[in-house]
Coordinates of C-alpha atoms in Angstrom, one line a residue:
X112 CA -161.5 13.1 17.1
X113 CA -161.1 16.2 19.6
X114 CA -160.7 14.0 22.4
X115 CA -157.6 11.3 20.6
X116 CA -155.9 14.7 19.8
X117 CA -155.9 15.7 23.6
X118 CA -155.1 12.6 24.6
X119 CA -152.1 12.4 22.2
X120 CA -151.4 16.3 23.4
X121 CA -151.2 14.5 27.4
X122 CA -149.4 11.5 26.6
X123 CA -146.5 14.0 24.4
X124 CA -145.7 16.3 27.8
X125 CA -145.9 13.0 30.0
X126 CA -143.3 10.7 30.9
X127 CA -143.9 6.8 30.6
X128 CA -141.8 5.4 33.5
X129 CA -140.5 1.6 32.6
X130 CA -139.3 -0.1 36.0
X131 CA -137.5 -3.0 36.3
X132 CA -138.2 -4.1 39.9
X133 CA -135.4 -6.9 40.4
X134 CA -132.4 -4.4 39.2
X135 CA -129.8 -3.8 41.8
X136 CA -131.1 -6.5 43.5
X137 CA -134.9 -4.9 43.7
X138 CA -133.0 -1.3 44.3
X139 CA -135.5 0.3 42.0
X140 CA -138.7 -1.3 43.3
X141 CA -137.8 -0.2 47.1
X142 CA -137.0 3.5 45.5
X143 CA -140.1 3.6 43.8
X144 CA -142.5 5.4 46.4
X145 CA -140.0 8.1 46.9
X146 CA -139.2 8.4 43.3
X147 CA -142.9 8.7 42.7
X148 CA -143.6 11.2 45.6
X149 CA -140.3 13.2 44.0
X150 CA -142.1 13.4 40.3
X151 CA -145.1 14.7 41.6
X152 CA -143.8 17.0 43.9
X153 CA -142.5 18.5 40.6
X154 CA -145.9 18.2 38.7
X155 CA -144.6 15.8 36.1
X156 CA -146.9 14.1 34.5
X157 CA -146.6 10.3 34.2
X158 CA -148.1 7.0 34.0
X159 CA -145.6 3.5 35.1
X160 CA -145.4 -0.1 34.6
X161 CA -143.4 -2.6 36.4
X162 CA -141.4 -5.1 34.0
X163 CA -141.9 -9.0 34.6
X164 CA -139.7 -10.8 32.2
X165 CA -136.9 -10.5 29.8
X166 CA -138.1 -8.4 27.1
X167 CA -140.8 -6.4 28.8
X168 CA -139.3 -3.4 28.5
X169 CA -138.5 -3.0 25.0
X170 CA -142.0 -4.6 24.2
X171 CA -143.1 -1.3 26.8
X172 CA -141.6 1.1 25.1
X173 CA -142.2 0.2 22.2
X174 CA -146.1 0.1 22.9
X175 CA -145.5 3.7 24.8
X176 CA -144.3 4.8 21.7
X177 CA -147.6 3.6 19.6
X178 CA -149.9 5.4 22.0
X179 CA -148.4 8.5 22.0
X180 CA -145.5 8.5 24.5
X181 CA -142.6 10.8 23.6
X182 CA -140.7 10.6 26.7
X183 CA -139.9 7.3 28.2
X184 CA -137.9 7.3 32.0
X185 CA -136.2 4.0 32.8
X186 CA -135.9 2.9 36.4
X187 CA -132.7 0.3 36.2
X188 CA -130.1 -0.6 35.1
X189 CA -128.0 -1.0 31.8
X190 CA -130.0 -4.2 30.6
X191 CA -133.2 -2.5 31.3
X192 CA -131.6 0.9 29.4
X193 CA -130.7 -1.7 26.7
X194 CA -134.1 -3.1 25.9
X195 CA -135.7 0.3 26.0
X196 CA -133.3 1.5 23.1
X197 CA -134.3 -1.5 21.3
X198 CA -138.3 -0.3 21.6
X199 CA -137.3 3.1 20.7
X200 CA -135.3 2.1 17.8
X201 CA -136.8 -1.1 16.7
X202 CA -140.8 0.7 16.6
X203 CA -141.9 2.9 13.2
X204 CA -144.2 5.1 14.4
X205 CA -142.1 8.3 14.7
X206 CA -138.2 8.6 14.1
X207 CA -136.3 7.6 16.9
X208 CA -134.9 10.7 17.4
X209 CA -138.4 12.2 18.5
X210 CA -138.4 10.1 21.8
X211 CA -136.7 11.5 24.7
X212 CA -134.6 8.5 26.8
X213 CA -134.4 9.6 30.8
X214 CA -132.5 7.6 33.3
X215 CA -132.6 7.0 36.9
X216 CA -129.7 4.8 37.8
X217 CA -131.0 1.4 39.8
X218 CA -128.6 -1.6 38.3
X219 CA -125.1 -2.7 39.9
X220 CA -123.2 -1.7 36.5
X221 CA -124.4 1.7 35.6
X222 CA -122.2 2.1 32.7
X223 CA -124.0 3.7 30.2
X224 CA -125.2 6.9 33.1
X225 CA -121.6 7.2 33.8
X226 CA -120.5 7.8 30.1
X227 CA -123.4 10.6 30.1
X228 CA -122.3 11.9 33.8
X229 CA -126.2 11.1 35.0
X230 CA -126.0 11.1 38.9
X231 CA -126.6 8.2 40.5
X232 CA -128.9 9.2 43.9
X233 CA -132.4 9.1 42.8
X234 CA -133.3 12.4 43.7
X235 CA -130.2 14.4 41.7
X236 CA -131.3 12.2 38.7
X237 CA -135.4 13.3 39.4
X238 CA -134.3 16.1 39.4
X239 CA -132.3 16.4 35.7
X240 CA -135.6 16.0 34.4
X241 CA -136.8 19.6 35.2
X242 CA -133.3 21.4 35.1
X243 CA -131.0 18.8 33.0
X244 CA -130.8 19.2 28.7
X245 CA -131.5 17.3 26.1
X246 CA -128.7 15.9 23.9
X247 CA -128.4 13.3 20.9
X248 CA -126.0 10.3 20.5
X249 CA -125.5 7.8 18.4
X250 CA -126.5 4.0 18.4
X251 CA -125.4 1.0 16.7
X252 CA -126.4 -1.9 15.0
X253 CA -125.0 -5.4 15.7
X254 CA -125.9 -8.3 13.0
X255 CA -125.1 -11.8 14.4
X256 CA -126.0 -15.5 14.1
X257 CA -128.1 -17.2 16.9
X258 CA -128.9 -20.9 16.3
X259 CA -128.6 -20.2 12.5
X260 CA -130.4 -17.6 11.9
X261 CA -129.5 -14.1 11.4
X262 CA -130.8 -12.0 13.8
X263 CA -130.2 -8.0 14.9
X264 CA -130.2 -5.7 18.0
X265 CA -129.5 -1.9 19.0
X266 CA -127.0 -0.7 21.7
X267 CA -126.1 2.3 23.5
X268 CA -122.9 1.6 24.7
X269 CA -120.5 -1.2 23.6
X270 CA -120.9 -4.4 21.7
X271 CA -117.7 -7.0 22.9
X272 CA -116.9 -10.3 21.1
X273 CA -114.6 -12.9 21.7
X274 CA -113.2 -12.8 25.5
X275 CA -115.6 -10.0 26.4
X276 CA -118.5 -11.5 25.5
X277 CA -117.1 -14.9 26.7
X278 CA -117.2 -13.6 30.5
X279 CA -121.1 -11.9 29.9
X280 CA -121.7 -15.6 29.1
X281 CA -120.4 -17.1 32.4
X282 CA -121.9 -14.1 34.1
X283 CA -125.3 -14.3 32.8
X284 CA -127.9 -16.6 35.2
X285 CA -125.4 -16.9 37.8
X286 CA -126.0 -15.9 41.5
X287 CA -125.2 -13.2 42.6
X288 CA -122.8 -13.3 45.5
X289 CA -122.8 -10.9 48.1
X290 CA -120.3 -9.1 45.7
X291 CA -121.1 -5.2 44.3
X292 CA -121.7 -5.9 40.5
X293 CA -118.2 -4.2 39.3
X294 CA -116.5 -6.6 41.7
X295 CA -118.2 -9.5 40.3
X296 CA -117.8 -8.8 37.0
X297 CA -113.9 -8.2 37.3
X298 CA -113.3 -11.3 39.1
X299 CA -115.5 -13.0 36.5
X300 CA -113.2 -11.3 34.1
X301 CA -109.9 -12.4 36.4
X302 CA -110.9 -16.0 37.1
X303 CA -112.1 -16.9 33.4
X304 CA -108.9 -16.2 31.4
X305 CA -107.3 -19.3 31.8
X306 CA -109.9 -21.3 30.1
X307 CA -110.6 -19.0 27.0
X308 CA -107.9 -19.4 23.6
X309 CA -107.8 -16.7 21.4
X310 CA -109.5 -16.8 17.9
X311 CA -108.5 -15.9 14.6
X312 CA -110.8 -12.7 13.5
X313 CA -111.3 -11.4 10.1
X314 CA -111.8 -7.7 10.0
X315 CA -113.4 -5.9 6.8
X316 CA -114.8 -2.2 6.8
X317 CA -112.0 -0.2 7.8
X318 CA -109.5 1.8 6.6
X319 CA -107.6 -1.5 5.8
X320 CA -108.7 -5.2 6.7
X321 CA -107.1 -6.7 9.6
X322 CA -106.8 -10.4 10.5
X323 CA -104.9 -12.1 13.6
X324 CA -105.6 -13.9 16.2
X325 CA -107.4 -11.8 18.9
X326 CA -107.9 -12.0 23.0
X327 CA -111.0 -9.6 23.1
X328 CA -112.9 -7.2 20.7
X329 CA -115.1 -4.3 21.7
X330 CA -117.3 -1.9 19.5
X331 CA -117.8 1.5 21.4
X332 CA -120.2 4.5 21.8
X333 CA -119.4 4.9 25.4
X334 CA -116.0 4.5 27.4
X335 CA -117.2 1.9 30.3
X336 CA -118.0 -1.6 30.5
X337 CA -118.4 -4.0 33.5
X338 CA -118.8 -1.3 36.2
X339 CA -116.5 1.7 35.0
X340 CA -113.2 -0.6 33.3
X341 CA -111.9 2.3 30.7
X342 CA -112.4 0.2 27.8
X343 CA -112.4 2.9 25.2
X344 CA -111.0 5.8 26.5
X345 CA -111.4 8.0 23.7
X346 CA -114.6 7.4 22.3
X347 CA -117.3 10.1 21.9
X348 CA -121.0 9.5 22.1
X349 CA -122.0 12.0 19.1
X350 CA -119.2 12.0 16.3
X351 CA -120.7 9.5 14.5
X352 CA -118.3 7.1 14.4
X353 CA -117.2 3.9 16.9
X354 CA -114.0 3.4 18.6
X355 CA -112.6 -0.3 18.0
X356 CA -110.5 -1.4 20.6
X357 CA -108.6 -4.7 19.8
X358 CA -106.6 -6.8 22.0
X359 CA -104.0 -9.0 20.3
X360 CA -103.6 -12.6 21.8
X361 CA -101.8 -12.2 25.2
X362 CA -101.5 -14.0 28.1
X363 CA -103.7 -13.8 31.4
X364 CA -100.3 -12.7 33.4
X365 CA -99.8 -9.8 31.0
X366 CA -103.4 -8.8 31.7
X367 CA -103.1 -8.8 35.3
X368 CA -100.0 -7.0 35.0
X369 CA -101.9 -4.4 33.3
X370 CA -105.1 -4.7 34.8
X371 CA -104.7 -0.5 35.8
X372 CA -104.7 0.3 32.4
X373 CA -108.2 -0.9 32.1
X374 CA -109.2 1.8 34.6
X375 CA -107.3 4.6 34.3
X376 CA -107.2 5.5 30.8
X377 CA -103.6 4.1 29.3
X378 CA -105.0 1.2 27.8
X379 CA -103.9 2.2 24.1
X380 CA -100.3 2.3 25.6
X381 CA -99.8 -1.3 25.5
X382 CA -98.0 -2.9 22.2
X383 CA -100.7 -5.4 21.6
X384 CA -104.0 -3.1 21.8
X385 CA -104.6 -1.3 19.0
X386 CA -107.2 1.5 18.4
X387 CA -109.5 1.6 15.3
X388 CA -112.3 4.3 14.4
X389 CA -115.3 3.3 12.0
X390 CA -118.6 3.8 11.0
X391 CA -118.9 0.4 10.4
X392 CA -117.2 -3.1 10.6
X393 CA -118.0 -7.0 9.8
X394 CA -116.7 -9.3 12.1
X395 CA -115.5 -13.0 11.0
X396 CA -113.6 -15.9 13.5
X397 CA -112.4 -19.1 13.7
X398 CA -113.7 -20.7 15.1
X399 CA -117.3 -18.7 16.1
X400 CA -116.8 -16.5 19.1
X401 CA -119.8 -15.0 21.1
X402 CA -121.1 -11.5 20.7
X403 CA -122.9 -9.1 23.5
X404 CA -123.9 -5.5 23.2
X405 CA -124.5 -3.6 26.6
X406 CA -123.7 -6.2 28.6
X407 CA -126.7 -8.5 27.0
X408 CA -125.3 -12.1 25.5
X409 CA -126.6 -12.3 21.8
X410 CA -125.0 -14.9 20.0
X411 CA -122.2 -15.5 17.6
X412 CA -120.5 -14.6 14.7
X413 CA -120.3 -13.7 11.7
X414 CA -121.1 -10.1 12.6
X415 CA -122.2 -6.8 10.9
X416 CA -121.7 -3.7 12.7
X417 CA -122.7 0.0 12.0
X418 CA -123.4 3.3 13.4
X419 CA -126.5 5.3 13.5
X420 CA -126.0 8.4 13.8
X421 CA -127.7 10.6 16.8
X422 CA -130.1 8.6 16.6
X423 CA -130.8 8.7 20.6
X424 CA -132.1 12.0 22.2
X425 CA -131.0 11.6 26.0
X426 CA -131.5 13.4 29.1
X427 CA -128.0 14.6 30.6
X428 CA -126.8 17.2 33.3
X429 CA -127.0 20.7 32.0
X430 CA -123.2 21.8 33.1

């Protein structure tokens, strides 16, 4: 009995590192020695395991969690960030909130560690783990249909459908070209607009229901998406509520015309994007359009969509 309770004291103060060794194109892998030799130059307690396959690191974390872990650090990128949410929300041991979620930045997106300012050189984001803070956001649930069946998920950042989630789908088991990821992403973004036709969307759970036909939908905590585009410029990670931004059928020459306004900010100046905010929303189309959430395909709709409400505790910069 004395020796579980020391062993659950140990595993509380350490940190159970999940690394994913093939993001950035096996960045984190080739960090790993000197992220290792930097944690215990700082006398951090830890214990690792390399991820293999898709799903390994929520199934990680959430086994962490079970043996005591209350601080998890993820070594990757936003998919690995988003599967580890999923353990840390999905698991019942302890509330969600009692798990501390630290991030070294190793993917080609990095979208999520922007929102939160998180460094991205290995050793300043080592080193918010002895003089960084501890915050809380919020997280979201998506409900969607995947061959049928309803099924659910968890994300940190944003959830698109329609267009959005229409480019994660070319996007996803595609080679990489010699491209940085926010380069490939846009001219996935670029080249596929030609070939997608808007869809009419129901919208319930707002102030007032909405229905048109719609170019892209997204669903925010966080402000970025594919590699810094400013996609919700006014959301806040912590006030409990999302920001809906919806873009009204338009054509691919007015996007490239006001392609900037996806990275500087002004997106809500243009007459067809309107701005929503909402603790929850359900999603209908016709016909079915595809859903993602952090950059991870999911399915389709129908869709259900609510906050949770700090239900992340996070490691950020202290200033």
């Amino acid at each position: 009995m004395l020796k579980t309770q020391i062993l659950d004291k140990m595993h509380e103060s350490a940190y159970f590192v999940i690394i994913n060794p093939v993001s950035g194109g096996g960045r984190s892998k080739k960090l790993w020695p000197k992220i290792e030799a930097q944690l215990r130059d700082y006398g951090l307690v830890f214990q690792r395991m390399f991820t293999q396959d898709a799903g390994d690191a929520t199934r990680l974390a959430r086994q962490a969690i079970e043996q005591g872990y209350r601080k998890l650090l993820v070594i990757g990128g936003d998919g690995t960030i988003h599967e580890v949410v999923n353990g840390i929300c999905g698991q019942t041991a302890v509330s969600s909130r009692r798990i501390l979620l630290a991030v070294i930045p190793a993917g080609t997106g990095s979208d999520w560690v922007k929102m939160h300012g998180i460094p991205r050189h290995y050793r300043r984001a080592v080193k918010l783990l002895v003089e960084g803070k501890n915050i809380f956001q919020d997280a979201g649930l998506i409900g969607y249909q995947r061959d049928g069946h309803p099924c659910t998920r968890y994300f940190s950042n944003v959830a698109g459908l329609a267009y959005d989630a229409y480019v994660v789908r070319r996007t996803q088991n595609k080679a990489r070209t010699g491209l940085g990821g926010s380069i490939y992403y846009l001219w996935k973004v670029l080249s596929s607009m030609f070939s997608f036709p808007p869809a009419e969307l129901q919208l319930k759970g707002l102030e007032r229901p909405w229905s048109g036909k719609v170019f892209c939908l997204n669903v925010a905590i966080g402000r970025y998406v594919g590699g810094g585009m400013h996609i919700a410029p006014l959301s806040i990670p912590d006030d409990g509520n999302f920001d809906i931004t919806l873009i009204r059928a338009i054509s691919p020459w007015e996007v490239l015309l006001n392609l900037p306004k996806l990275y500087n900010g002004r997106l809500y100046r243009h007459r067809k994007i309107e701005h929503f905010r909402g603790a929850s929303l359900m999603v209908d189309a016709r016909p079915q359009v595809p859903v993602e959430a952090d950059g991870e395909l999911l399915g389709f709709t129908p869709a259900e969509i609510r906050i949770l409400p700090a239900a992340l505790q996070v490691r950020v910069p202290a200033d």
